[in-house]
Every structure is written in C-alpha cells, then in structure tokens.
GROMACS .gro file of C-alpha atoms in nm:
model
  502
    1MET     CA    1  -0.393   3.110  -3.421
    2THR     CA    2  -0.176   3.038  -3.118
    3LEU     CA    3  -0.047   2.681  -3.090
    4LEU     CA    4  -0.097   2.549  -2.737
    5ALA     CA    5   0.021   2.189  -2.771
    6HIS     CA    6   0.021   1.906  -3.027
    7GLY     CA    7  -0.232   2.065  -3.258
    8VAL     CA    8  -0.454   2.226  -2.991
    9THR     CA    9  -0.502   2.591  -3.082
   10ALA     CA   10  -0.661   2.885  -2.911
   11SER     CA   11  -0.941   2.886  -3.168
   12ASP     CA   12  -1.055   2.532  -3.093
   13ALA     CA   13  -0.958   2.503  -2.724
   14ASN     CA   14  -1.322   2.475  -2.624
   15ASP     CA   15  -1.448   2.223  -2.878
   16GLU     CA   16  -1.575   1.885  -2.769
   17LEU     CA   17  -1.258   1.693  -2.848
   18THR     CA   18  -1.027   1.925  -2.658
   19ARG     CA   19  -1.267   1.942  -2.363
   20ASP     CA   20  -1.281   1.563  -2.350
   21ALA     CA   21  -0.901   1.548  -2.359
   22LEU     CA   22  -0.890   1.793  -2.068
   23ALA     CA   23  -1.162   1.613  -1.871
   24VAL     CA   24  -0.964   1.287  -1.844
   25LEU     CA   25  -0.663   1.447  -1.675
   26GLN     CA   26  -0.601   1.451  -1.298
   27PRO     CA   27  -0.311   1.696  -1.262
   28GLY     CA   28  -0.141   1.832  -0.954
   29PHE     CA   29  -0.007   2.180  -0.881
   30GLU     CA   30   0.227   2.365  -0.647
   31GLY     CA   31   0.116   2.573  -0.351
   32THR     CA   32  -0.162   2.589  -0.093
   33THR     CA   33  -0.393   2.803  -0.306
   34ALA     CA   34  -0.512   2.727  -0.657
   35PRO     CA   35  -0.294   2.903  -0.916
   36ALA     CA   36  -0.461   3.109  -1.186
   37TRP     CA   37  -0.375   2.859  -1.457
   38LEU     CA   38  -0.548   2.577  -1.270
   39LEU     CA   39  -0.865   2.778  -1.212
   40ARG     CA   40  -0.866   2.869  -1.580
   41GLN     CA   41  -0.832   2.505  -1.685
   42VAL     CA   42  -1.111   2.398  -1.448
   43GLY     CA   43  -1.329   2.663  -1.604
   44GLU     CA   44  -1.243   2.530  -1.949
   45GLY     CA   45  -1.336   2.170  -1.871
   46LEU     CA   46  -1.075   2.016  -1.641
   47THR     CA   47  -1.288   1.789  -1.422
   48ALA     CA   48  -1.037   1.661  -1.165
   49VAL     CA   49  -0.745   1.790  -0.962
   50GLY     CA   50  -0.500   1.586  -0.753
   51LEU     CA   51  -0.376   1.704  -0.414
   52PHE     CA   52  -0.048   1.612  -0.247
   53GLY     CA   53   0.120   1.694   0.082
   54ARG     CA   54   0.269   2.012  -0.063
   55ASN     CA   55  -0.084   2.150  -0.107
   56ILE     CA   56  -0.199   2.105   0.252
   57ALA     CA   57  -0.120   2.314   0.559
   58SER     CA   58  -0.435   2.272   0.769
   59PRO     CA   59  -0.796   2.154   0.738
   60GLU     CA   60  -0.913   2.515   0.719
   61GLN     CA   61  -0.667   2.598   0.442
   62LEU     CA   62  -0.764   2.282   0.251
   63ALA     CA   63  -1.133   2.366   0.276
   64ALA     CA   64  -1.061   2.715   0.139
   65LEU     CA   65  -0.859   2.564  -0.147
   66THR     CA   66  -1.133   2.322  -0.251
   67ALA     CA   67  -1.386   2.607  -0.228
   68GLN     CA   68  -1.169   2.800  -0.475
   69LEU     CA   69  -1.190   2.511  -0.718
   70ARG     CA   70  -1.565   2.467  -0.675
   71ALA     CA   71  -1.623   2.833  -0.744
   72GLU     CA   72  -1.509   2.748  -1.098
   73ARG     CA   73  -1.685   2.412  -1.124
   74ASP     CA   74  -1.922   2.285  -0.856
   75ASP     CA   75  -1.872   1.917  -0.936
   76VAL     CA   76  -1.493   1.918  -0.972
   77LEU     CA   77  -1.330   1.597  -0.850
   78VAL     CA   78  -1.073   1.677  -0.582
   79ALA     CA   79  -0.858   1.367  -0.542
   80ILE     CA   80  -0.602   1.277  -0.277
   81ASP     CA   81  -0.379   0.986  -0.181
   82GLU     CA   82  -0.497   0.949   0.179
   83GLU     CA   83  -0.460   0.586   0.281
   84GLY     CA   84  -0.416   0.667   0.648
   85GLY     CA   85  -0.131   0.495   0.826
   86ASP     CA   86   0.206   0.551   0.663
   87VAL     CA   87   0.061   0.722   0.355
   88THR     CA   88  -0.102   1.047   0.458
   89ARG     CA   89  -0.146   1.381   0.289
   90LEU     CA   90  -0.395   1.535   0.532
   91GLU     CA   91  -0.144   1.500   0.816
   92VAL     CA   92   0.178   1.490   0.621
   93ARG     CA   93   0.368   1.704   0.871
   94GLY     CA   94   0.259   1.534   1.191
   95GLY     CA   95   0.166   1.176   1.105
   96SER     CA   96  -0.174   1.019   1.059
   97SER     CA   97  -0.445   0.997   1.323
   98PHE     CA   98  -0.540   0.659   1.173
   99PRO     CA   99  -0.360   0.328   1.151
  100GLY     CA  100  -0.303   0.189   0.803
  101ASN     CA  101  -0.429  -0.121   0.632
  102LEU     CA  102  -0.191  -0.374   0.788
  103ALA     CA  103  -0.294  -0.267   1.137
  104LEU     CA  104  -0.661  -0.299   1.046
  105GLY     CA  105  -0.594  -0.639   0.895
  106ALA     CA  106  -0.413  -0.746   1.212
  107VAL     CA  107  -0.721  -0.660   1.418
  108ASP     CA  108  -0.942  -0.830   1.158
  109ASP     CA  109  -1.265  -0.659   1.258
  110THR     CA  110  -1.441  -0.547   0.941
  111ALA     CA  111  -1.678  -0.326   1.139
  112LEU     CA  112  -1.375  -0.140   1.274
  113THR     CA  113  -1.227  -0.106   0.926
  114ARG     CA  114  -1.556   0.028   0.797
  115ASP     CA  115  -1.579   0.281   1.080
  116VAL     CA  116  -1.219   0.396   1.041
  117ALA     CA  117  -1.270   0.448   0.667
  118ARG     CA  118  -1.595   0.629   0.731
  119GLU     CA  119  -1.437   0.866   0.982
  120LEU     CA  120  -1.144   0.928   0.747
  121GLY     CA  121  -1.393   0.993   0.468
  122ARG     CA  122  -1.586   1.233   0.687
  123ARG     CA  123  -1.273   1.437   0.750
  124LEU     CA  124  -1.190   1.441   0.379
  125ALA     CA  125  -1.543   1.547   0.290
  126GLN     CA  126  -1.534   1.827   0.547
  127CYS     CA  127  -1.229   1.962   0.366
  128GLY     CA  128  -1.398   1.933   0.026
  129VAL     CA  129  -1.212   1.624  -0.097
  130ASN     CA  130  -1.440   1.379  -0.279
  131LEU     CA  131  -1.213   1.117  -0.442
  132ASN     CA  132  -0.961   0.916  -0.241
  133TRP     CA  133  -0.697   0.709  -0.421
  134ALA     CA  134  -0.748   0.431  -0.164
  135PRO     CA  135  -0.771   0.158  -0.047
  136SER     CA  136  -0.485  -0.065  -0.148
  137ALA     CA  137  -0.637  -0.405  -0.228
  138ASP     CA  138  -0.299  -0.562  -0.294
  139VAL     CA  139  -0.228  -0.895  -0.126
  140ASN     CA  140   0.120  -0.856   0.021
  141SER     CA  141   0.227  -1.207  -0.077
  142ASN     CA  142   0.592  -1.104  -0.121
  143PRO     CA  143   0.727  -0.998   0.221
  144ASP     CA  144   1.018  -0.822   0.049
  145ASN     CA  145   0.783  -0.593  -0.144
  146PRO     CA  146   0.947  -0.248  -0.127
  147VAL     CA  147   0.640  -0.038  -0.206
  148ILE     CA  148   0.328  -0.209  -0.063
  149GLY     CA  149   0.409  -0.368   0.274
  150VAL     CA  150   0.200  -0.211   0.550
  151ARG     CA  151  -0.022  -0.048   0.287
  152SER     CA  152  -0.178  -0.392   0.234
  153PHE     CA  153  -0.431  -0.548   0.471
  154GLY     CA  154  -0.207  -0.853   0.475
  155ALA     CA  155  -0.081  -1.162   0.298
  156ASP     CA  156  -0.408  -1.354   0.328
  157THR     CA  157  -0.623  -1.315   0.018
  158HIS     CA  158  -0.962  -1.344   0.181
  159LEU     CA  159  -0.869  -1.120   0.473
  160ALA     CA  160  -0.757  -0.855   0.222
  161ALA     CA  161  -1.083  -0.899   0.030
  162ARG     CA  162  -1.320  -0.855   0.322
  163HIS     CA  163  -1.135  -0.551   0.455
  164THR     CA  164  -1.110  -0.393   0.110
  165ALA     CA  165  -1.488  -0.420   0.077
  166ALA     CA  166  -1.542  -0.278   0.428
  167TYR     CA  167  -1.309   0.014   0.356
  168VAL     CA  168  -1.488   0.096   0.030
  169GLU     CA  169  -1.825   0.088   0.203
  170GLY     CA  170  -1.709   0.309   0.490
  171LEU     CA  171  -1.538   0.567   0.273
  172GLN     CA  172  -1.828   0.599   0.031
  173ALA     CA  173  -2.079   0.625   0.315
  174ALA     CA  174  -1.911   0.960   0.385
  175GLY     CA  175  -1.972   1.077   0.030
  176VAL     CA  176  -1.611   1.022  -0.083
  177ALA     CA  177  -1.549   0.797  -0.384
  178ALA     CA  178  -1.308   0.510  -0.321
  179CYS     CA  179  -1.039   0.426  -0.577
  180THR     CA  180  -0.932   0.066  -0.517
  181LYS     CA  181  -0.572  -0.002  -0.621
  182HIS     CA  182  -0.340  -0.128  -0.774
  183PHE     CA  183  -0.514  -0.348  -1.033
  184PRO     CA  184  -0.452  -0.633  -1.104
  185GLY     CA  185  -0.244  -0.653  -0.783
  186HIS     CA  186   0.095  -0.510  -0.682
  187GLY     CA  187   0.160  -0.737  -0.383
  188ASP     CA  188   0.397  -0.990  -0.541
  189THR     CA  189   0.658  -0.744  -0.665
  190ASN     CA  190   1.016  -0.683  -0.552
  191VAL     CA  191   1.058  -0.362  -0.751
  192ASP     CA  192   0.907  -0.020  -0.677
  193SER     CA  193   0.720   0.103  -0.987
  194HIS     CA  194   0.821   0.458  -0.897
  195HIS     CA  195   1.171   0.355  -1.008
  196ALA     CA  196   1.132   0.076  -1.265
  197LEU     CA  197   0.879  -0.162  -1.422
  198PRO     CA  198   0.799  -0.455  -1.188
  199ARG     CA  199   0.717  -0.799  -1.330
  200ILE     CA  200   0.492  -1.061  -1.172
  201ASP     CA  201   0.569  -1.410  -1.303
  202VAL     CA  202   0.285  -1.622  -1.172
  203ASP     CA  203   0.036  -1.833  -1.361
  204LEU     CA  204  -0.320  -1.732  -1.439
  205ASP     CA  205  -0.471  -1.963  -1.179
  206THR     CA  206  -0.265  -1.797  -0.905
  207LEU     CA  207  -0.368  -1.452  -1.019
  208VAL     CA  208  -0.735  -1.546  -1.019
  209ALA     CA  209  -0.720  -1.715  -0.679
  210ARG     CA  210  -0.500  -1.456  -0.508
  211GLU     CA  211  -0.461  -1.111  -0.667
  212LEU     CA  212  -0.807  -1.069  -0.818
  213VAL     CA  213  -1.016  -1.173  -0.518
  214PRO     CA  214  -0.995  -0.839  -0.331
  215PHE     CA  215  -1.078  -0.650  -0.650
  216ARG     CA  216  -1.386  -0.864  -0.702
  217ALA     CA  217  -1.488  -0.781  -0.346
  218ALA     CA  218  -1.434  -0.408  -0.408
  219ILE     CA  219  -1.646  -0.420  -0.723
  220GLU     CA  220  -1.924  -0.601  -0.538
  221ALA     CA  221  -1.901  -0.334  -0.266
  222GLY     CA  222  -1.956  -0.068  -0.530
  223THR     CA  223  -1.615   0.099  -0.555
  224LYS     CA  224  -1.652   0.405  -0.774
  225ALA     CA  225  -1.299   0.391  -0.911
  226VAL     CA  226  -1.017   0.142  -0.965
  227MET     CA  227  -0.652   0.241  -1.012
  228SER     CA  228  -0.431   0.048  -1.249
  229ALA     CA  229  -0.082  -0.073  -1.162
  230HIS     CA  230   0.233  -0.008  -1.363
  231ILE     CA  231   0.330  -0.376  -1.356
  232LEU     CA  232   0.400  -0.634  -1.623
  233VAL     CA  233   0.198  -0.953  -1.577
  234PRO     CA  234   0.295  -1.191  -1.861
  235ALA     CA  235   0.013  -1.434  -1.780
  236LEU     CA  236  -0.230  -1.156  -1.873
  237ASP     CA  237  -0.028  -0.952  -2.125
  238PRO     CA  238   0.332  -1.042  -2.210
  239THR     CA  239   0.422  -0.706  -2.365
  240ARG     CA  240   0.246  -0.416  -2.196
  241PRO     CA  241   0.211  -0.314  -1.831
  242ALA     CA  242  -0.140  -0.325  -1.688
  243THR     CA  243  -0.196   0.051  -1.721
  244LEU     CA  244  -0.143   0.027  -2.097
  245SER     CA  245  -0.298  -0.315  -2.159
  246PRO     CA  246  -0.635  -0.357  -2.336
  247GLN     CA  247  -0.635  -0.723  -2.228
  248ILE     CA  248  -0.612  -0.623  -1.862
  249LEU     CA  249  -0.819  -0.303  -1.843
  250THR     CA  250  -1.089  -0.379  -2.100
  251GLY     CA  251  -1.076  -0.755  -2.133
  252LEU     CA  252  -1.026  -0.853  -1.768
  253LEU     CA  253  -1.151  -0.561  -1.558
  254ARG     CA  254  -1.441  -0.449  -1.774
  255LYS     CA  255  -1.560  -0.765  -1.947
  256GLU     CA  256  -1.464  -1.052  -1.717
  257LEU     CA  257  -1.507  -0.879  -1.381
  258GLY     CA  258  -1.798  -0.666  -1.499
  259TYR     CA  259  -1.662  -0.340  -1.362
  260GLU     CA  260  -1.840  -0.030  -1.497
  261GLY     CA  261  -1.691   0.256  -1.291
  262LEU     CA  262  -1.396   0.486  -1.346
  263ILE     CA  263  -1.052   0.344  -1.423
  264VAL     CA  264  -0.771   0.573  -1.308
  265THR     CA  265  -0.404   0.524  -1.389
  266ASP     CA  266  -0.136   0.531  -1.125
  267GLY     CA  267   0.094   0.835  -1.159
  268MET     CA  268   0.212   0.851  -1.518
  269GLU     CA  269   0.535   1.027  -1.422
  270MET     CA  270   0.645   0.715  -1.233
  271ASN     CA  271   0.949   0.568  -1.401
  272ALA     CA  272   0.775   0.239  -1.487
  273ILE     CA  273   0.586   0.439  -1.754
  274ALA     CA  274   0.777   0.765  -1.798
  275GLY     CA  275   1.106   0.580  -1.837
  276THR     CA  276   0.977   0.327  -2.087
  277TYR     CA  277   0.696   0.486  -2.291
  278GLY     CA  278   0.705   0.852  -2.189
  279ILE     CA  279   0.408   1.023  -2.027
  280GLU     CA  280   0.253   1.152  -2.350
  281ARG     CA  281   0.259   0.823  -2.541
  282GLY     CA  282   0.180   0.640  -2.219
  283SER     CA  283  -0.129   0.854  -2.162
  284VAL     CA  284  -0.259   0.788  -2.511
  285LEU     CA  285  -0.198   0.414  -2.478
  286ALA     CA  286  -0.367   0.409  -2.137
  287ILE     CA  287  -0.687   0.573  -2.263
  288ALA     CA  288  -0.685   0.347  -2.569
  289ALA     CA  289  -0.645   0.043  -2.341
  290GLY     CA  290  -0.952   0.135  -2.136
  291ALA     CA  291  -0.836   0.381  -1.869
  292ASP     CA  292  -1.063   0.681  -1.816
  293ALA     CA  293  -0.847   0.919  -1.613
  294ILE     CA  294  -0.477   1.002  -1.625
  295CYS     CA  295  -0.319   1.067  -1.286
  296VAL     CA  296  -0.022   1.300  -1.316
  297GLY     CA  297   0.114   1.565  -1.087
  298GLY     CA  298   0.310   1.399  -0.811
  299GLY     CA  299   0.627   1.525  -0.976
  300LEU     CA  300   0.494   1.721  -1.275
  301ALA     CA  301   0.269   1.998  -1.152
  302ASP     CA  302   0.234   2.279  -1.403
  303GLU     CA  303   0.013   2.399  -1.686
  304ALA     CA  304   0.266   2.294  -1.948
  305THR     CA  305   0.218   1.930  -1.845
  306VAL     CA  306  -0.161   1.962  -1.873
  307LEU     CA  307  -0.133   2.116  -2.220
  308ARG     CA  308   0.119   1.854  -2.333
  309LEU     CA  309  -0.106   1.566  -2.232
  310GLN     CA  310  -0.422   1.730  -2.363
  311GLY     CA  311  -0.245   1.796  -2.691
  312ALA     CA  312  -0.113   1.441  -2.714
  313LEU     CA  313  -0.464   1.299  -2.673
  314VAL     CA  314  -0.614   1.539  -2.928
  315ALA     CA  315  -0.338   1.465  -3.177
  316ALA     CA  316  -0.384   1.089  -3.129
  317VAL     CA  317  -0.753   1.118  -3.212
  318ARG     CA  318  -0.689   1.335  -3.516
  319GLU     CA  319  -0.420   1.097  -3.640
  320GLY     CA  320  -0.639   0.789  -3.590
  321ALA     CA  321  -0.428   0.638  -3.311
  322LEU     CA  322  -0.703   0.684  -3.051
  323PRO     CA  323  -1.074   0.643  -3.136
  324ALA     CA  324  -1.269   0.958  -3.058
  325GLU     CA  325  -1.544   0.739  -2.912
  326ARG     CA  326  -1.302   0.590  -2.657
  327LEU     CA  327  -1.188   0.934  -2.543
  328ALA     CA  328  -1.549   1.055  -2.524
  329ASP     CA  329  -1.646   0.747  -2.321
  330ALA     CA  330  -1.358   0.808  -2.080
  331ALA     CA  331  -1.455   1.172  -2.034
  332ALA     CA  332  -1.819   1.072  -1.978
  333ARG     CA  333  -1.715   0.834  -1.698
  334VAL     CA  334  -1.515   1.110  -1.531
  335ARG     CA  335  -1.812   1.346  -1.547
  336ALA     CA  336  -2.047   1.076  -1.421
  337LEU     CA  337  -1.831   1.024  -1.112
  338ALA     CA  338  -1.815   1.400  -1.059
  339ALA     CA  339  -2.195   1.410  -1.065
  340TRP     CA  340  -2.215   1.120  -0.816
  341THR     CA  341  -1.982   1.295  -0.572
  342ARG     CA  342  -2.191   1.610  -0.579
  343GLN     CA  343  -2.505   1.412  -0.491
  344ALA     CA  344  -2.323   1.195  -0.236
  345ARG     CA  345  -2.175   1.499  -0.065
  346ALA     CA  346  -2.519   1.640  -0.002
  347ALA     CA  347  -2.662   1.306   0.112
  348ALA     CA  348  -2.378   1.224   0.354
  349ALA     CA  349  -2.397   1.552   0.552
  350PRO     CA  350  -2.022   1.540   0.625
  351GLY     CA  351  -2.036   1.827   0.873
  352ALA     CA  352  -2.168   1.597   1.146
  353PRO     CA  353  -1.992   1.293   1.296
  354LEU     CA  354  -2.121   0.972   1.150
  355GLU     CA  355  -2.289   0.712   1.367
  356GLY     CA  356  -2.040   0.455   1.485
  357SER     CA  357  -1.741   0.686   1.442
  358ALA     CA  358  -1.556   0.913   1.679
  359PRO     CA  359  -1.252   1.138   1.659
  360GLY     CA  360  -1.054   0.889   1.872
  361ILE     CA  361  -1.134   0.584   1.664
  362GLY     CA  362  -0.790   0.588   1.500
  363LEU     CA  363  -0.602   0.559   1.829
  364ALA     CA  364  -0.843   0.295   1.955
  365ALA     CA  365  -0.780   0.091   1.639
  366ALA     CA  366  -0.402   0.133   1.668
  367ARG     CA  367  -0.411   0.007   2.026
  368ARG     CA  368  -0.599  -0.303   1.918
  369ALA     CA  369  -0.346  -0.371   1.642
  370VAL     CA  370  -0.041  -0.387   1.870
  371ALA     CA  371   0.115  -0.732   1.924
  372VAL     CA  372   0.346  -0.774   2.223
  373SER     CA  373   0.601  -1.039   2.319
  374GLY     CA  374   0.806  -1.047   2.639
  375THR     CA  375   0.809  -0.815   2.936
  376ALA     CA  376   1.025  -0.529   3.051
  377ALA     CA  377   1.066  -0.323   3.365
  378PRO     CA  378   0.923   0.029   3.352
  379VAL     CA  379   1.168   0.260   3.179
  380SER     CA  380   1.289   0.595   3.303
  381ALA     CA  381   1.468   0.839   3.072
  382PRO     CA  382   1.509   0.580   2.793
  383TYR     CA  383   1.699   0.641   2.470
  384VAL     CA  384   1.495   0.590   2.151
  385ALA     CA  385   1.714   0.482   1.859
  386THR     CA  386   1.529   0.494   1.529
  387LEU     CA  387   1.699   0.279   1.266
  388ALA     CA  388   1.566   0.458   0.961
  389PRO     CA  389   1.560   0.314   0.609
  390VAL     CA  390   1.512   0.535   0.305
  391ALA     CA  391   1.137   0.595   0.275
  392ASN     CA  392   0.962   0.478  -0.039
  393ILE     CA  393   0.819   0.753  -0.255
  394ALA     CA  394   0.455   0.666  -0.185
  395VAL     CA  395   0.515   0.723   0.186
  396GLY     CA  396   0.751   1.017   0.145
  397ASP     CA  397   1.028   1.126   0.378
  398GLU     CA  398   0.857   1.438   0.509
  399THR     CA  399   0.614   1.258   0.741
  400PRO     CA  400   0.757   1.190   1.088
  401TRP     CA  401   0.732   0.838   1.227
  402GLY     CA  402   0.850   0.638   1.523
  403VAL     CA  403   0.788   0.647   1.897
  404ALA     CA  404   1.033   0.911   2.017
  405ALA     CA  405   0.792   1.204   2.033
  406GLU     CA  406   0.509   0.996   2.179
  407LEU     CA  407   0.732   0.835   2.441
  408ALA     CA  408   0.886   1.169   2.536
  409ALA     CA  409   0.535   1.301   2.603
  410LEU     CA  410   0.485   1.019   2.855
  411VAL     CA  411   0.834   0.985   3.004
  412PRO     CA  412   1.026   1.305   3.087
  413GLY     CA  413   1.394   1.291   3.001
  414THR     CA  414   1.354   1.057   2.704
  415GLY     CA  415   1.644   1.097   2.460
  416SER     CA  416   1.644   1.006   2.094
  417GLY     CA  417   1.845   0.981   1.775
  418VAL     CA  418   1.794   0.877   1.415
  419PHE     CA  419   2.039   0.626   1.268
  420PRO     CA  420   2.036   0.597   0.887
  421GLU     CA  421   2.146   0.312   0.663
  422GLY     CA  422   2.486   0.179   0.762
  423ALA     CA  423   2.455   0.256   1.132
  424THR     CA  424   2.573  -0.008   1.378
  425ALA     CA  425   2.491  -0.118   1.730
  426ALA     CA  426   2.808   0.054   1.845
  427ASP     CA  427   2.674   0.385   1.713
  428VAL     CA  428   2.353   0.340   1.910
  429LEU     CA  429   2.527   0.233   2.230
  430ALA     CA  430   2.765   0.528   2.213
  431ALA     CA  431   2.471   0.766   2.190
  432ALA     CA  432   2.255   0.590   2.450
  433GLY     CA  433   2.516   0.557   2.723
  434SER     CA  434   2.373   0.369   3.021
  435ARG     CA  435   2.009   0.437   2.936
  436THR     CA  436   1.765   0.164   2.836
  437VAL     CA  437   1.751   0.148   2.457
  438VAL     CA  438   1.422   0.149   2.268
  439ALA     CA  439   1.518   0.037   1.916
  440VAL     CA  440   1.263   0.133   1.653
  441VAL     CA  441   1.276  -0.037   1.314
  442ARG     CA  442   1.071  -0.052   0.997
  443ASP     CA  443   1.075  -0.374   0.794
  444ALA     CA  444   1.391  -0.502   0.961
  445HIS     CA  445   1.370  -0.822   0.755
  446ARG     CA  446   1.423  -0.622   0.432
  447HIS     CA  447   1.732  -0.433   0.547
  448PRO     CA  448   2.037  -0.645   0.636
  449TRP     CA  449   2.220  -0.352   0.800
  450MET     CA  450   1.921  -0.291   1.025
  451ALA     CA  451   1.880  -0.656   1.122
  452GLN     CA  452   2.253  -0.686   1.200
  453ALA     CA  453   2.252  -0.372   1.413
  454LEU     CA  454   1.944  -0.492   1.598
  455ASP     CA  455   2.088  -0.837   1.669
  456ALA     CA  456   2.412  -0.691   1.798
  457LEU     CA  457   2.225  -0.436   2.008
  458VAL     CA  458   2.007  -0.699   2.175
  459ALA     CA  459   2.314  -0.919   2.237
  460ALA     CA  460   2.492  -0.632   2.407
  461ARG     CA  461   2.188  -0.504   2.594
  462PRO     CA  462   1.934  -0.782   2.666
  463ASP     CA  463   1.700  -0.526   2.823
  464THR     CA  464   1.653  -0.351   2.486
  465VAL     CA  465   1.295  -0.279   2.386
  466VAL     CA  466   1.231  -0.341   2.014
  467VAL     CA  467   0.947  -0.174   1.824
  468GLU     CA  468   0.883  -0.302   1.471
  469MET     CA  469   0.670  -0.048   1.281
  470GLY     CA  470   0.676  -0.222   0.943
  471VAL     CA  471   0.578  -0.575   0.843
  472PRO     CA  472   0.678  -0.803   1.135
  473ARG     CA  473   0.862  -1.098   0.984
  474ALA     CA  474   1.159  -1.172   1.208
  475GLU     CA  475   1.136  -1.362   1.535
  476PRO     CA  476   1.062  -1.135   1.832
  477ARG     CA  477   1.380  -1.011   1.996
  478GLY     CA  478   1.465  -0.797   2.294
  479ALA     CA  479   1.323  -0.799   2.646
  480LEU     CA  480   1.004  -0.648   2.507
  481TYR     CA  481   0.906  -0.675   2.140
  482ILE     CA  482   0.621  -0.463   2.006
  483ALA     CA  483   0.478  -0.494   1.654
  484THR     CA  484   0.257  -0.199   1.563
  485HIS     CA  485   0.181  -0.304   1.201
  486GLY     CA  486   0.239   0.049   1.078
  487ALA     CA  487   0.426   0.370   1.150
  488SER     CA  488   0.152   0.632   1.178
  489ARG     CA  489   0.144   0.873   1.471
  490VAL     CA  490  -0.126   0.675   1.653
  491CYS     CA  491   0.074   0.353   1.608
  492GLY     CA  492   0.366   0.528   1.778
  493ARG     CA  493   0.139   0.640   2.058
  494ALA     CA  494   0.005   0.288   2.106
  495ALA     CA  495   0.360   0.149   2.129
  496ALA     CA  496   0.465   0.418   2.375
  497GLU     CA  497   0.172   0.328   2.600
  498VAL     CA  498   0.282  -0.035   2.605
  499ILE     CA  499   0.638   0.063   2.696
  500VAL     CA  500   0.531   0.270   2.994
  501GLY     CA  501   0.250   0.035   3.093
  502VAL     CA  502  -0.037   0.278   3.041
   0.00000   0.00000   0.00000
C-alpha cells in the first residue's frame, strides 16, 4: 500500500471516511486552468474549490475553467472572494465595476444594495461561480481597524444589518450562495488576522447588541453559508479563537442563533491559526468545534496541502480526537449546499440580465456614494499624487486604485505619481511643479505619515484637491474634498467626474 498522508492509503482512498475528509476542504490552486491533480481530487470526492485572482484572466477563461471542474463533478462548489469594491478577484487587474460595502452603506438604499449584489451575482453565475465568500457583516466600530474598514457597510449596527440582509438576498437571487463573514464580528479589532491573532475585549451585552445583529439579519435572510473569524473573544471563549471554538460555532451560532447552513472557516493558512495551532491541528479543531468546510489555498495551493489536511482529519477520527459523526455531518452540509447551488443555478437563469439590474449599476451606485465638501476651479493638466499605504492582504497589492487613470481619461495632460510610506509634501510638490495637485489618500487617519504630508501639502497649496478613498475620518481639507467610501475603479471614476464637473 502507498501511504498518501496521515494514515490515508491508496487502498482506502475512496472509502466513506476519506471521502468525507476530502469533501470538507475548499482548496486553491495555481494557474488559469485546472491542474490534473485538482480534477482527480474532484473526481474522488472533493466538493469545493476556491478561486483567487491568480486563477482569473477574463470572464471567458473563468467560464472555461469552471466548466472543466463541472465535467468532473456537476455540483462542485466554486467559491471566490468577490466582495466588490476594494476586494475583487473577477477584476483583480483593472479594479472592480462595483463599489464596496462602505459606499453602499453611505448611500443607505437597501434596494440599491440588493440590486448591486444581484448584478454581481449574475456575473459570477455566468462564469460558473456559485459560492461567494461575501458579504462582510462586520460592524466597523474601530476606525483604526486595519483589515475591515471599507469592507464593512459602516459603524452603525442596524445599518450594517439591513444592508447585509439585502446583499444576501440579492446575491442568492442570482443563484450564488452568500457566505456572510466574519462571525462573530471582526469590526472591533486593531490587528489583521492574516498576521496575528486579534482579540476583542468587550462584554457579552455589547457583542449581542452590536456584533451579532447583522449576523442575525443574514440568517433571517437565508444566508447559505457563514464564515468564521480567526479572533479571540474572551466574553464568548477565553481560550480559543472563534474558528476553533465549540462555544462560538456550535453553542452560539448553531444553538442560540438557530443557524442551520454551512459554516466555513476563514483561510486556515492565515497566521492567526497557522502561527498558533498549525493548519493541520487547526483544521481538526475547527471541524470538531462545528465548522463544516475548511478554507485553504490563498497561500497554500497544491495537492500536498489537500492530502495533508485530508490525512489529518482521517487520523483524528481514527484516533478518537474527532467524532466520525461530526465529520460526516460537516461533509453532508457541504454536499447539501452543492445540491442547492445546482438547483438555484437553473432557476436563476443567469445568462439574462436580472430585472432591476443593469451593467452600469455599479458606476451609478458609486456616484451616489460620493460626499463632497468645498469647491474648486476646473483643473487643466493636474498632477495626481497617490499617497499609497501598504495594502492589506485581503485587498492585495495587484489591484490598481486611485483616480489617476480615470482623471487622465477626462483631462488630457494629467500627470501622476505614486508616493509610498514616508513620502512628504516636499516630494509631491517637487514632482507636481506648478500644476494643481490632486492628493489621493486611503485611510489617512490611520497613517501618520500620510496625514502629515497631506496637511503640509494643503498648507503650501490651498487649491489642492483631496480625494479620500478609504474610511473618511479626518476633517475635510483642501479646496475640494471628495470622500468616495472605497477605492474601486468606479469610485475613482465618480471622483474624477466631480473634479472636472461632469
């Protein structure tokens, strides 16, 4: 017999236990076509695959890729992290055609949010994607949050709740399962769980009244999946992060909130888990705690990872560390969602535009989300200075953002430059010369170097136009101040239109 991993052998690779262990995994892979190993695993029982920006070149290519997967298994779950706004995988190289959650929250029109999510879902469904790791239901109560920010509908609990529900309804109307995240709420953190384990030290009453309200709304709206957060919440469990906590996943989410759908973990290779428990032990603990699907593949994207995790789950059952019934229940929930998506795909007829949606709905929504203070004379040949912080991992640094390209399309002769951490107003002024400066920032309140450069720039050039594309927290500054509530391509276009007076 050939040993594959942790006690899984070639002779028993197709038995019920090993198939269940394979079914609960949501791995990623490299490339824009499905590798042979992935197709083989899908044929052997892998029920879900995760897609990332590296897997997508065009809608046509993505449709061909998902068709490859469905040739092996018609009901395979093809998952993606497509929030729209700053977090896009469909349009990773050009920027999203949709504003993100904060922009939709700023408009505060739930019908618009529902229509935007429905149109986004339609585009996903056309490409063969049927599970979206979105929306973020986190209440961004900590303005210094380094990982949520514009991914949240806002800091108001009830606003976040009503838009979370609308988003779930719109997305699922297109036949794409929503995965509401990050339970029990990642909004009050000051640490990025990609790097370390965040801790939320609030009392139970605050959690119930603030963090849990949007998740209740998502459950009532029928969300098909919920994603756990890699956060420590001592009021709920003083020792284990939510992803690994029976008290949080089974006790709170299942029993108290009455949720019966799929529970998906956030990426297990994130350092909050990988750096503390390791992905193999973490995966076993997550399934034992009540999770049904293990998301992995953002950084680990090979067959060896799949076999390691499958083997760890099988070994845990055989050693008595994980009840076989719990693993079987998790696998059954994955397969049940796969069956729902197959039926929903047929019912939604994603090939045709949905009533109430239109290809331009994203730009229309971005225009409505813009907030403007002050006035400025029409600009000619301006200089766009983008003060660029290091992008968080969820957003990625490969997706372009800002207003330079959009403004250049409207105003011939527009110049531009990107100024990374540590840049000063003097650097910008030296590059701009006598041209009007359009200073573009992202969460200026979180980056002292950026705020200092901006203040000095406005002091030196009172006619400076300021565009804030993150969470607007500081007082408006500059002759014209534009808050877009997000940095997607359409948000940049909306800001450029304001600058030129379109």
